[in-house]
PDB file of N, CA and C in Angstrom:
ATOM      1  N   MET A  85     -10.987  -3.299   0.757  1.00 84.00           N
ATOM      2  CA  MET A  85      -9.910  -3.357   1.856  1.00 84.00           C
ATOM      3  C   MET A  85      -9.559  -4.818   2.044  1.00 84.00           C
ATOM      4  N   THR A  86      -8.348  -5.112   2.361  1.00 91.00           N
ATOM      5  CA  THR A  86      -7.759  -6.340   2.465  1.00 91.00           C
ATOM      6  C   THR A  86      -7.516  -6.810   3.977  1.00 91.00           C
ATOM      7  N   ARG A  87      -7.719  -8.065   4.167  1.00 93.00           N
ATOM      8  CA  ARG A  87      -7.431  -8.653   5.479  1.00 93.00           C
ATOM      9  C   ARG A  87      -6.011  -9.027   5.461  1.00 93.00           C
ATOM     10  N   LEU A  88      -5.240  -8.536   6.451  1.00 94.00           N
ATOM     11  CA  LEU A  88      -3.769  -8.745   6.524  1.00 94.00           C
ATOM     12  C   LEU A  88      -3.378  -9.553   7.710  1.00 94.00           C
ATOM     13  N   ALA A  89      -2.648 -10.567   7.530  1.00 95.00           N
ATOM     14  CA  ALA A  89      -1.929 -11.306   8.641  1.00 95.00           C
ATOM     15  C   ALA A  89      -0.516 -11.010   8.539  1.00 95.00           C
ATOM     16  N   CYS A  90       0.056 -10.753   9.740  1.00 95.00           N
ATOM     17  CA  CYS A  90       1.548 -10.336   9.750  1.00 95.00           C
ATOM     18  C   CYS A  90       2.233 -11.141  10.799  1.00 95.00           C
ATOM     19  N   THR A  91       3.297 -11.824  10.382  1.00 95.00           N
ATOM     20  CA  THR A  91       4.125 -12.608  11.421  1.00 95.00           C
ATOM     21  C   THR A  91       5.327 -11.917  11.761  1.00 95.00           C
ATOM     22  N   VAL A  92       5.438 -10.646  11.422  1.00 95.00           N
ATOM     23  CA  VAL A  92       6.689  -9.875  11.682  1.00 95.00           C
ATOM     24  C   VAL A  92       6.525  -9.206  13.080  1.00 95.00           C
ATOM     25  N   SER A  93       6.743 -10.102  14.078  1.00 92.00           N
ATOM     26  CA  SER A  93       6.486  -9.680  15.519  1.00 92.00           C
ATOM     27  C   SER A  93       7.491  -8.678  15.944  1.00 92.00           C
ATOM     28  N   SER A  94       8.577  -8.429  15.215  1.00 93.00           N
ATOM     29  CA  SER A  94       9.488  -7.406  15.555  1.00 93.00           C
ATOM     30  C   SER A  94       9.103  -6.024  15.082  1.00 93.00           C
ATOM     31  N   CYS A  95       8.010  -5.958  14.451  1.00 93.00           N
ATOM     32  CA  CYS A  95       7.485  -4.538  13.877  1.00 93.00           C
ATOM     33  C   CYS A  95       6.721  -3.884  14.996  1.00 93.00           C
ATOM     34  N   LEU A  96       7.003  -2.617  15.058  1.00 90.00           N
ATOM     35  CA  LEU A  96       6.324  -1.714  16.045  1.00 90.00           C
ATOM     36  C   LEU A  96       4.865  -1.716  15.838  1.00 90.00           C
ATOM     37  N   HIS A  97       4.253  -1.936  14.662  1.00 92.00           N
ATOM     38  CA  HIS A  97       2.887  -1.843  14.382  1.00 92.00           C
ATOM     39  C   HIS A  97       2.080  -3.145  14.502  1.00 92.00           C
ATOM     40  N   ASN A  98       2.884  -4.268  14.853  1.00 91.00           N
ATOM     41  CA  ASN A  98       2.248  -5.633  14.897  1.00 91.00           C
ATOM     42  C   ASN A  98       1.738  -5.776  16.334  1.00 91.00           C
ATOM     43  N   SER A  99       0.513  -6.225  16.370  1.00 89.00           N
ATOM     44  CA  SER A  99      -0.235  -6.669  17.591  1.00 89.00           C
ATOM     45  C   SER A  99      -1.090  -7.876  17.336  1.00 89.00           C
ATOM     46  N   ASP A 100      -0.630  -8.955  17.884  1.00 89.00           N
ATOM     47  CA  ASP A 100      -1.479 -10.155  17.782  1.00 89.00           C
ATOM     48  C   ASP A 100      -1.510 -10.614  16.269  1.00 89.00           C
ATOM     49  N   SER A 101      -0.430 -10.451  15.592  1.00 92.00           N
ATOM     50  CA  SER A 101      -0.288 -10.841  14.121  1.00 92.00           C
ATOM     51  C   SER A 101      -1.268 -10.035  13.220  1.00 92.00           C
ATOM     52  N   ARG A 102      -1.552  -8.862  13.661  1.00 92.00           N
ATOM     53  CA  ARG A 102      -2.304  -7.915  12.755  1.00 92.00           C
ATOM     54  C   ARG A 102      -1.634  -6.540  12.900  1.00 92.00           C
ATOM     55  N   CYS A 103      -1.960  -5.688  11.970  1.00 92.00           N
ATOM     56  CA  CYS A 103      -1.304  -4.401  11.826  1.00 92.00           C
ATOM     57  C   CYS A 103      -2.171  -3.284  12.436  1.00 92.00           C
ATOM     58  N   CYS A 104      -1.486  -2.361  13.191  1.00 91.00           N
ATOM     59  CA  CYS A 104      -2.176  -1.248  13.875  1.00 91.00           C
ATOM     60  C   CYS A 104      -2.281  -0.080  12.970  1.00 91.00           C
ATOM     61  N   LYS A 105      -1.699  -0.144  11.697  1.00 91.00           N
ATOM     62  CA  LYS A 105      -1.787   1.025  10.901  1.00 91.00           C
ATOM     63  C   LYS A 105      -3.048   0.833   9.996  1.00 91.00           C
ATOM     64  N   GLN A 106      -3.534   2.034   9.459  1.00 90.00           N
ATOM     65  CA  GLN A 106      -4.670   2.049   8.670  1.00 90.00           C
ATOM     66  C   GLN A 106      -4.356   1.574   7.286  1.00 90.00           C
ATOM     67  N   ALA A 107      -3.106   1.804   6.849  1.00 93.00           N
ATOM     68  CA  ALA A 107      -2.712   1.523   5.480  1.00 93.00           C
ATOM     69  C   ALA A 107      -1.271   1.150   5.546  1.00 93.00           C
ATOM     70  N   ILE A 108      -0.762   0.310   4.580  1.00 96.00           N
ATOM     71  CA  ILE A 108       0.595  -0.089   4.486  1.00 96.00           C
ATOM     72  C   ILE A 108       1.042  -0.016   2.996  1.00 96.00           C
ATOM     73  N   VAL A 109       2.320  -0.054   2.716  1.00 98.00           N
ATOM     74  CA  VAL A 109       2.844  -0.142   1.379  1.00 98.00           C
ATOM     75  C   VAL A 109       3.652  -1.303   1.232  1.00 98.00           C
ATOM     76  N   VAL A 110       3.439  -2.109   0.149  1.00 98.00           N
ATOM     77  CA  VAL A 110       4.286  -3.198  -0.231  1.00 98.00           C
ATOM     78  C   VAL A 110       5.185  -2.706  -1.331  1.00 98.00           C
ATOM     79  N   ASP A 111       6.522  -2.819  -1.018  1.00 98.00           N
ATOM     80  CA  ASP A 111       7.504  -2.385  -2.075  1.00 98.00           C
ATOM     81  C   ASP A 111       8.026  -3.534  -2.862  1.00 98.00           C
ATOM     82  N   GLY A 112       8.523  -3.349  -3.972  1.00 98.00           N
ATOM     83  CA  GLY A 112       9.199  -4.355  -4.865  1.00 98.00           C
ATOM     84  C   GLY A 112       8.759  -4.168  -6.360  1.00 98.00           C
ATOM     85  N   GLN A 113       9.040  -2.934  -6.663  1.00 97.00           N
ATOM     86  CA  GLN A 113       8.669  -2.619  -8.242  1.00 97.00           C
ATOM     87  C   GLN A 113       9.178  -3.603  -9.171  1.00 97.00           C
ATOM     88  N   GLU A 114      10.366  -4.160  -9.019  1.00 97.00           N
ATOM     89  CA  GLU A 114      10.893  -5.156  -9.963  1.00 97.00           C
ATOM     90  C   GLU A 114      10.685  -6.548  -9.548  1.00 97.00           C
ATOM     91  N   ALA A 115       9.986  -6.888  -8.453  1.00 98.00           N
ATOM     92  CA  ALA A 115       9.795  -8.165  -7.870  1.00 98.00           C
ATOM     93  C   ALA A 115       9.221  -9.135  -8.783  1.00 98.00           C
ATOM     94  N   CYS A 116       9.822 -10.315  -8.892  1.00 98.00           N
ATOM     95  CA  CYS A 116       9.296 -11.464  -9.642  1.00 98.00           C
ATOM     96  C   CYS A 116       8.975 -12.646  -8.631  1.00 98.00           C
ATOM     97  N   GLN A 117       9.402 -12.504  -7.419  1.00 98.00           N
ATOM     98  CA  GLN A 117       9.232 -13.512  -6.404  1.00 98.00           C
ATOM     99  C   GLN A 117       8.963 -12.862  -5.069  1.00 98.00           C
ATOM    100  N   CYS A 118       8.366 -13.684  -4.135  1.00 97.00           N
ATOM    101  CA  CYS A 118       7.932 -13.090  -2.818  1.00 97.00           C
ATOM    102  C   CYS A 118       9.169 -12.379  -2.083  1.00 97.00           C
ATOM    103  N   HIS A 119      10.314 -12.966  -2.122  1.00 97.00           N
ATOM    104  CA  HIS A 119      11.363 -12.481  -1.369  1.00 97.00           C
ATOM    105  C   HIS A 119      12.011 -11.178  -1.907  1.00 97.00           C
ATOM    106  N   GLU A 120      11.463 -10.825  -3.029  1.00 98.00           N
ATOM    107  CA  GLU A 120      11.896  -9.507  -3.686  1.00 98.00           C
ATOM    108  C   GLU A 120      10.981  -8.409  -3.341  1.00 98.00           C
ATOM    109  N   THR A 121       9.976  -8.722  -2.478  1.00 98.00           N
ATOM    110  CA  THR A 121       8.959  -7.677  -1.977  1.00 98.00           C
ATOM    111  C   THR A 121       9.354  -7.310  -0.497  1.00 98.00           C
ATOM    112  N   CYS A 122       8.753  -6.348   0.030  1.00 98.00           N
ATOM    113  CA  CYS A 122       8.972  -6.050   1.409  1.00 98.00           C
ATOM    114  C   CYS A 122       7.757  -5.101   1.907  1.00 98.00           C
ATOM    115  N   CYS A 123       7.622  -5.140   3.206  1.00 98.00           N
ATOM    116  CA  CYS A 123       6.662  -4.182   3.812  1.00 98.00           C
ATOM    117  C   CYS A 123       7.400  -2.797   3.983  1.00 98.00           C
ATOM    118  N   GLY A 124       7.077  -1.839   3.172  1.00 98.00           N
ATOM    119  CA  GLY A 124       7.718  -0.583   3.216  1.00 98.00           C
ATOM    120  C   GLY A 124       7.250   0.253   4.481  1.00 98.00           C
ATOM    121  N   SER A 125       6.232  -0.264   5.148  1.00 96.00           N
ATOM    122  CA  SER A 125       5.726   0.454   6.281  1.00 96.00           C
ATOM    123  C   SER A 125       6.291  -0.077   7.652  1.00 96.00           C
ATOM    124  N   PHE A 126       7.274  -1.081   7.472  1.00 96.00           N
ATOM    125  CA  PHE A 126       7.822  -1.667   8.628  1.00 96.00           C
ATOM    126  C   PHE A 126       8.689  -0.655   9.450  1.00 96.00           C
ATOM    127  N   ASP A 127       8.472  -0.675  10.757  1.00 93.00           N
ATOM    128  CA  ASP A 127       9.284   0.069  11.692  1.00 93.00           C
ATOM    129  C   ASP A 127       9.686  -0.929  12.824  1.00 93.00           C
ATOM    130  N   GLU A 128      11.017  -0.980  13.019  1.00 91.00           N
ATOM    131  CA  GLU A 128      11.436  -1.948  14.108  1.00 91.00           C
ATOM    132  C   GLU A 128      11.078  -1.514  15.456  1.00 91.00           C
ATOM    133  N   ASN A 129      10.590  -2.511  16.254  1.00 88.00           N
ATOM    134  CA  ASN A 129      10.386  -2.259  17.684  1.00 88.00           C
ATOM    135  C   ASN A 129      11.721  -2.570  18.381  1.00 88.00           C
ATOM    136  N   ARG A 130      12.510  -1.522  18.485  1.00 81.00           N
ATOM    137  CA  ARG A 130      13.917  -1.637  18.881  1.00 81.00           C
ATOM    138  C   ARG A 130      14.029  -2.194  20.302  1.00 81.00           C
ATOM    139  N   GLU A 131      13.194  -1.806  21.156  1.00 73.00           N
ATOM    140  CA  GLU A 131      13.336  -2.268  22.577  1.00 73.00           C
ATOM    141  C   GLU A 131      12.759  -3.682  22.780  1.00 73.00           C
ATOM    142  N   GLY A 132      11.861  -4.101  21.832  1.00 59.00           N
ATOM    143  CA  GLY A 132      11.310  -5.418  21.906  1.00 59.00           C
ATOM    144  C   GLY A 132      10.147  -5.542  22.948  1.00 59.00           C
ATOM    145  N   SER A 133       9.874  -4.526  23.761  1.00 56.00           N
ATOM    146  CA  SER A 133       8.833  -4.686  24.763  1.00 56.00           C
ATOM    147  C   SER A 133       7.748  -3.659  24.572  1.00 56.00           C
ATOM    148  N   PHE A 134       7.881  -2.722  23.604  1.00 58.00           N
ATOM    149  CA  PHE A 134       6.848  -1.785  23.342  1.00 58.00           C
ATOM    150  C   PHE A 134       5.566  -2.467  22.819  1.00 58.00           C
ATOM    151  N   ARG A 135       4.398  -2.184  23.415  1.00 58.00           N
ATOM    152  CA  ARG A 135       3.133  -2.762  22.817  1.00 58.00           C
ATOM    153  C   ARG A 135       2.345  -1.497  22.502  1.00 58.00           C
ATOM    154  N   ASN A 136       1.712  -1.561  21.272  1.00 56.00           N
ATOM    155  CA  ASN A 136       1.039  -0.460  20.885  1.00 56.00           C
ATOM    156  C   ASN A 136      -0.321  -0.390  21.710  1.00 56.00           C
ATOM    157  N   VAL A 137      -0.432   0.465  22.621  1.00 55.00           N
ATOM    158  CA  VAL A 137      -1.592   0.587  23.485  1.00 55.00           C
ATOM    159  C   VAL A 137      -2.589   1.755  22.939  1.00 55.00           C
ATOM    160  N   PHE A 138      -2.068   2.497  21.993  1.00 57.00           N
ATOM    161  CA  PHE A 138      -2.896   3.610  21.521  1.00 57.00           C
ATOM    162  C   PHE A 138      -3.806   3.244  20.315  1.00 57.00           C
ATOM    163  N   LYS A 139      -3.390   2.255  19.621  1.00 71.00           N
ATOM    164  CA  LYS A 139      -4.225   1.854  18.408  1.00 71.00           C
ATOM    165  C   LYS A 139      -4.606   0.320  18.566  1.00 71.00           C
ATOM    166  N   THR A 140      -5.694  -0.041  17.951  1.00 82.00           N
ATOM    167  CA  THR A 140      -6.056  -1.400  17.908  1.00 82.00           C
ATOM    168  C   THR A 140      -5.750  -1.949  16.694  1.00 82.00           C
ATOM    169  N   PRO A 141      -5.508  -3.259  16.527  1.00 86.00           N
ATOM    170  CA  PRO A 141      -5.220  -3.917  15.248  1.00 86.00           C
ATOM    171  C   PRO A 141      -6.358  -3.690  14.266  1.00 86.00           C
ATOM    172  N   GLU A 142      -6.075  -3.558  13.053  1.00 86.00           N
ATOM    173  CA  GLU A 142      -7.064  -3.390  11.998  1.00 86.00           C
ATOM    174  C   GLU A 142      -7.492  -4.641  11.411  1.00 86.00           C
ATOM    175  N   ASN A 143      -8.712  -4.879  11.229  1.00 85.00           N
ATOM    176  CA  ASN A 143      -9.162  -6.176  10.622  1.00 85.00           C
ATOM    177  C   ASN A 143      -8.980  -6.103   9.133  1.00 85.00           C
ATOM    178  N   ARG A 144      -9.194  -4.991   8.490  1.00 90.00           N
ATOM    179  CA  ARG A 144      -8.945  -4.776   7.103  1.00 90.00           C
ATOM    180  C   ARG A 144      -8.283  -3.491   6.887  1.00 90.00           C
ATOM    181  N   LEU A 145      -7.414  -3.260   5.897  1.00 93.00           N
ATOM    182  CA  LEU A 145      -6.824  -2.022   5.654  1.00 93.00           C
ATOM    183  C   LEU A 145      -6.401  -1.892   4.215  1.00 93.00           C
ATOM    184  N   GLU A 146      -6.055  -0.612   3.929  1.00 95.00           N
ATOM    185  CA  GLU A 146      -5.647  -0.336   2.535  1.00 95.00           C
ATOM    186  C   GLU A 146      -4.211  -0.689   2.343  1.00 95.00           C
ATOM    187  N   ILE A 147      -3.910  -1.321   1.257  1.00 97.00           N
ATOM    188  CA  ILE A 147      -2.524  -1.781   0.892  1.00 97.00           C
ATOM    189  C   ILE A 147      -2.198  -1.167  -0.429  1.00 97.00           C
ATOM    190  N   ASP A 148      -1.312  -0.231  -0.419  1.00 97.00           N
ATOM    191  CA  ASP A 148      -0.716   0.341  -1.600  1.00 97.00           C
ATOM    192  C   ASP A 148       0.359  -0.643  -2.081  1.00 97.00           C
ATOM    193  N   CYS A 149       0.445  -0.912  -3.280  1.00 98.00           N
ATOM    194  CA  CYS A 149       1.451  -1.995  -3.733  1.00 98.00           C
ATOM    195  C   CYS A 149       2.269  -1.540  -4.934  1.00 98.00           C
ATOM    196  N   GLU A 150       3.507  -1.522  -4.675  1.00 98.00           N
ATOM    197  CA  GLU A 150       4.482  -1.185  -5.745  1.00 98.00           C
ATOM    198  C   GLU A 150       4.994  -2.379  -6.471  1.00 98.00           C
ATOM    199  N   ALA A 151       4.559  -3.575  -6.095  1.00 98.00           N
ATOM    200  CA  ALA A 151       4.890  -4.783  -6.789  1.00 98.00           C
ATOM    201  C   ALA A 151       3.967  -4.972  -8.046  1.00 98.00           C
ATOM    202  N   VAL A 152       4.326  -4.198  -9.093  1.00 98.00           N
ATOM    203  CA  VAL A 152       3.444  -4.112 -10.214  1.00 98.00           C
ATOM    204  C   VAL A 152       3.337  -5.331 -10.994  1.00 98.00           C
ATOM    205  N   LYS A 153       4.181  -6.306 -10.839  1.00 98.00           N
ATOM    206  CA  LYS A 153       4.109  -7.595 -11.542  1.00 98.00           C
ATOM    207  C   LYS A 153       3.279  -8.699 -10.831  1.00 98.00           C
ATOM    208  N   CYS A 154       2.715  -8.332  -9.733  1.00 98.00           N
ATOM    209  CA  CYS A 154       1.890  -9.231  -8.945  1.00 98.00           C
ATOM    210  C   CYS A 154       0.473  -9.322  -9.479  1.00 98.00           C
ATOM    211  N   VAL A 155      -0.088 -10.457  -9.603  1.00 98.00           N
ATOM    212  CA  VAL A 155      -1.446 -10.625 -10.095  1.00 98.00           C
ATOM    213  C   VAL A 155      -2.542  -9.878  -9.322  1.00 98.00           C
ATOM    214  N   TYR A 156      -2.268  -9.601  -8.084  1.00 98.00           N
ATOM    215  CA  TYR A 156      -3.261  -8.853  -7.259  1.00 98.00           C
ATOM    216  C   TYR A 156      -3.100  -7.313  -7.284  1.00 98.00           C
ATOM    217  N   ASN A 157      -2.068  -6.890  -7.935  1.00 98.00           N
ATOM    218  CA  ASN A 157      -1.851  -5.389  -8.120  1.00 98.00           C
ATOM    219  C   ASN A 157      -2.895  -4.848  -9.155  1.00 98.00           C
ATOM    220  N   GLU A 158      -3.608  -3.961  -8.650  1.00 98.00           N
ATOM    221  CA  GLU A 158      -4.616  -3.207  -9.555  1.00 98.00           C
ATOM    222  C   GLU A 158      -4.353  -1.679  -9.331  1.00 98.00           C
ATOM    223  N   ASN A 159      -3.719  -1.089 -10.295  1.00 98.00           N
ATOM    224  CA  ASN A 159      -3.412   0.333 -10.223  1.00 98.00           C
ATOM    225  C   ASN A 159      -2.655   0.693  -8.918  1.00 98.00           C
ATOM    226  N   ARG A 160      -1.740  -0.111  -8.569  1.00 97.00           N
ATOM    227  CA  ARG A 160      -0.944   0.133  -7.448  1.00 97.00           C
ATOM    228  C   ARG A 160      -1.559  -0.095  -6.131  1.00 97.00           C
ATOM    229  N   HIS A 161      -2.703  -0.887  -6.127  1.00 97.00           N
ATOM    230  CA  HIS A 161      -3.399  -1.189  -4.783  1.00 97.00           C
ATOM    231  C   HIS A 161      -3.606  -2.684  -4.862  1.00 97.00           C
ATOM    232  N   CYS A 162      -3.429  -3.292  -3.728  1.00 97.00           N
ATOM    233  CA  CYS A 162      -3.681  -4.763  -3.583  1.00 97.00           C
ATOM    234  C   CYS A 162      -5.127  -5.116  -3.624  1.00 97.00           C
ATOM    235  N   ALA A 163      -5.441  -6.033  -4.534  1.00 97.00           N
ATOM    236  CA  ALA A 163      -6.868  -6.482  -4.736  1.00 97.00           C
ATOM    237  C   ALA A 163      -7.128  -7.854  -4.025  1.00 97.00           C
ATOM    238  N   ALA A 164      -6.063  -8.367  -3.387  1.00 97.00           N
ATOM    239  CA  ALA A 164      -6.280  -9.776  -2.758  1.00 97.00           C
ATOM    240  C   ALA A 164      -7.172  -9.641  -1.512  1.00 97.00           C
ATOM    241  N   GLU A 165      -8.030 -10.596  -1.348  1.00 96.00           N
ATOM    242  CA  GLU A 165      -8.896 -10.646  -0.158  1.00 96.00           C
ATOM    243  C   GLU A 165      -8.145 -10.729   1.106  1.00 96.00           C
ATOM    244  N   ASN A 166      -7.017 -11.543   1.136  1.00 96.00           N
ATOM    245  CA  ASN A 166      -6.179 -11.748   2.234  1.00 96.00           C
ATOM    246  C   ASN A 166      -4.812 -11.689   1.822  1.00 96.00           C
ATOM    247  N   ILE A 167      -3.897 -11.101   2.586  1.00 96.00           N
ATOM    248  CA  ILE A 167      -2.450 -11.189   2.325  1.00 96.00           C
ATOM    249  C   ILE A 167      -1.700 -11.519   3.684  1.00 96.00           C
ATOM    250  N   ASP A 168      -0.509 -12.068   3.461  1.00 97.00           N
ATOM    251  CA  ASP A 168       0.373 -12.413   4.525  1.00 97.00           C
ATOM    252  C   ASP A 168       1.680 -11.713   4.425  1.00 97.00           C
ATOM    253  N   ILE A 169       2.064 -10.964   5.482  1.00 98.00           N
ATOM    254  CA  ILE A 169       3.434 -10.329   5.559  1.00 98.00           C
ATOM    255  C   ILE A 169       4.211 -11.198   6.404  1.00 98.00           C
ATOM    256  N   SER A 170       5.391 -11.611   6.029  1.00 98.00           N
ATOM    257  CA  SER A 170       6.254 -12.493   6.772  1.00 98.00           C
ATOM    258  C   SER A 170       7.620 -11.853   6.942  1.00 98.00           C
ATOM    259  N   GLY A 171       8.368 -12.465   7.910  1.00 96.00           N
ATOM    260  CA  GLY A 171       9.708 -11.987   8.180  1.00 96.00           C
ATOM    261  C   GLY A 171       9.976 -11.781   9.634  1.00 96.00           C
ATOM    262  N   ASP A 172       9.536 -12.743  10.397  1.00 89.00           N
ATOM    263  CA  ASP A 172       9.749 -12.657  11.884  1.00 89.00           C
ATOM    264  C   ASP A 172      11.193 -12.549  12.185  1.00 89.00           C
ATOM    265  N   GLY A 173      11.435 -11.623  13.165  1.00 90.00           N
ATOM    266  CA  GLY A 173      12.819 -11.313  13.526  1.00 90.00           C
ATOM    267  C   GLY A 173      13.464 -10.220  12.685  1.00 90.00           C
ATOM    268  N   ALA A 174      12.693  -9.658  11.733  1.00 95.00           N
ATOM    269  CA  ALA A 174      13.346  -8.581  10.928  1.00 95.00           C
ATOM    270  C   ALA A 174      13.698  -7.406  11.685  1.00 95.00           C
ATOM    271  N   ASN A 175      14.867  -6.696  11.225  1.00 94.00           N
ATOM    272  CA  ASN A 175      15.211  -5.443  11.875  1.00 94.00           C
ATOM    273  C   ASN A 175      15.262  -4.383  10.803  1.00 94.00           C
ATOM    274  N   ARG A 176      14.963  -4.783   9.552  1.00 96.00           N
ATOM    275  CA  ARG A 176      14.882  -3.847   8.376  1.00 96.00           C
ATOM    276  C   ARG A 176      13.748  -4.282   7.470  1.00 96.00           C
ATOM    277  N   ALA A 177      13.171  -3.381   6.724  1.00 97.00           N
ATOM    278  CA  ALA A 177      11.991  -3.609   5.890  1.00 97.00           C
ATOM    279  C   ALA A 177      12.504  -4.707   4.842  1.00 97.00           C
ATOM    280  N   GLU A 178      13.675  -4.635   4.398  1.00 97.00           N
ATOM    281  CA  GLU A 178      14.145  -5.674   3.403  1.00 97.00           C
ATOM    282  C   GLU A 178      14.145  -7.055   3.846  1.00 97.00           C
ATOM    283  N   GLN A 179      13.927  -7.322   5.232  1.00 98.00           N
ATOM    284  CA  GLN A 179      13.888  -8.655   5.729  1.00 98.00           C
ATOM    285  C   GLN A 179      12.424  -9.105   5.842  1.00 98.00           C
ATOM    286  N   THR A 180      11.491  -8.325   5.411  1.00 98.00           N
ATOM    287  CA  THR A 180      10.147  -8.742   5.342  1.00 98.00           C
ATOM    288  C   THR A 180       9.770  -9.097   3.946  1.00 98.00           C
ATOM    289  N   GLN A 181       8.552  -9.654   3.760  1.00 98.00           N
ATOM    290  CA  GLN A 181       8.134  -9.933   2.380  1.00 98.00           C
ATOM    291  C   GLN A 181       6.592 -10.142   2.396  1.00 98.00           C
ATOM    292  N   CYS A 182       5.997  -9.866   1.243  1.00 98.00           N
ATOM    293  CA  CYS A 182       4.597 -10.146   1.006  1.00 98.00           C
ATOM    294  C   CYS A 182       4.521 -11.635   0.536  1.00 98.00           C
ATOM    295  N   ALA A 183       4.200 -12.488   1.388  1.00 98.00           N
ATOM    296  CA  ALA A 183       4.142 -14.013   1.080  1.00 98.00           C
ATOM    297  C   ALA A 183       3.002 -14.282   0.138  1.00 98.00           C
ATOM    298  N   THR A 184       2.152 -13.380  -0.134  1.00 98.00           N
ATOM    299  CA  THR A 184       0.989 -13.614  -0.991  1.00 98.00           C
ATOM    300  C   THR A 184       1.352 -13.326  -2.515  1.00 98.00           C
ATOM    301  N   PHE A 185       2.400 -12.666  -2.639  1.00 98.00           N
ATOM    302  CA  PHE A 185       2.916 -12.180  -4.065  1.00 98.00           C
ATOM    303  C   PHE A 185       2.800 -13.342  -5.027  1.00 98.00           C
ATOM    304  N   ARG A 186       2.247 -13.166  -6.148  1.00 98.00           N
ATOM    305  CA  ARG A 186       2.152 -14.123  -7.272  1.00 98.00           C
ATOM    306  C   ARG A 186       2.407 -13.401  -8.515  1.00 98.00           C
ATOM    307  N   MET A 187       3.417 -13.860  -9.350  1.00 97.00           N
ATOM    308  CA  MET A 187       3.796 -13.315 -10.599  1.00 97.00           C
ATOM    309  C   MET A 187       2.663 -13.299 -11.650  1.00 97.00           C
ATOM    310  N   ARG A 188       2.453 -12.253 -12.369  1.00 94.00           N
ATOM    311  CA  ARG A 188       1.372 -12.353 -13.430  1.00 94.00           C
ATOM    312  C   ARG A 188       1.788 -13.389 -14.421  1.00 94.00           C
TER     313      ARG A 188
END
């Protein structure tokens, strides 16, 4: 499992820069650079005031990865010890990115 840091504070699943989901998906099958990836599990916190009181942030989680050209992609799973998802202020998944992406 991977340690995830997330600066997408506009995401419904973000709590204290960590994700409250047990697993996420990084999209970007044709990606050659970070900005061509995105967090496919992003859900906008439309009201901006909702806090996830039902789940606690995960320290480590499963990351399925469609960015097959990334050095950390092993059979569509992220093998990086730590990853960063960025895109603060995003209101769509396409405005987020896996900042850890590295081309093979």
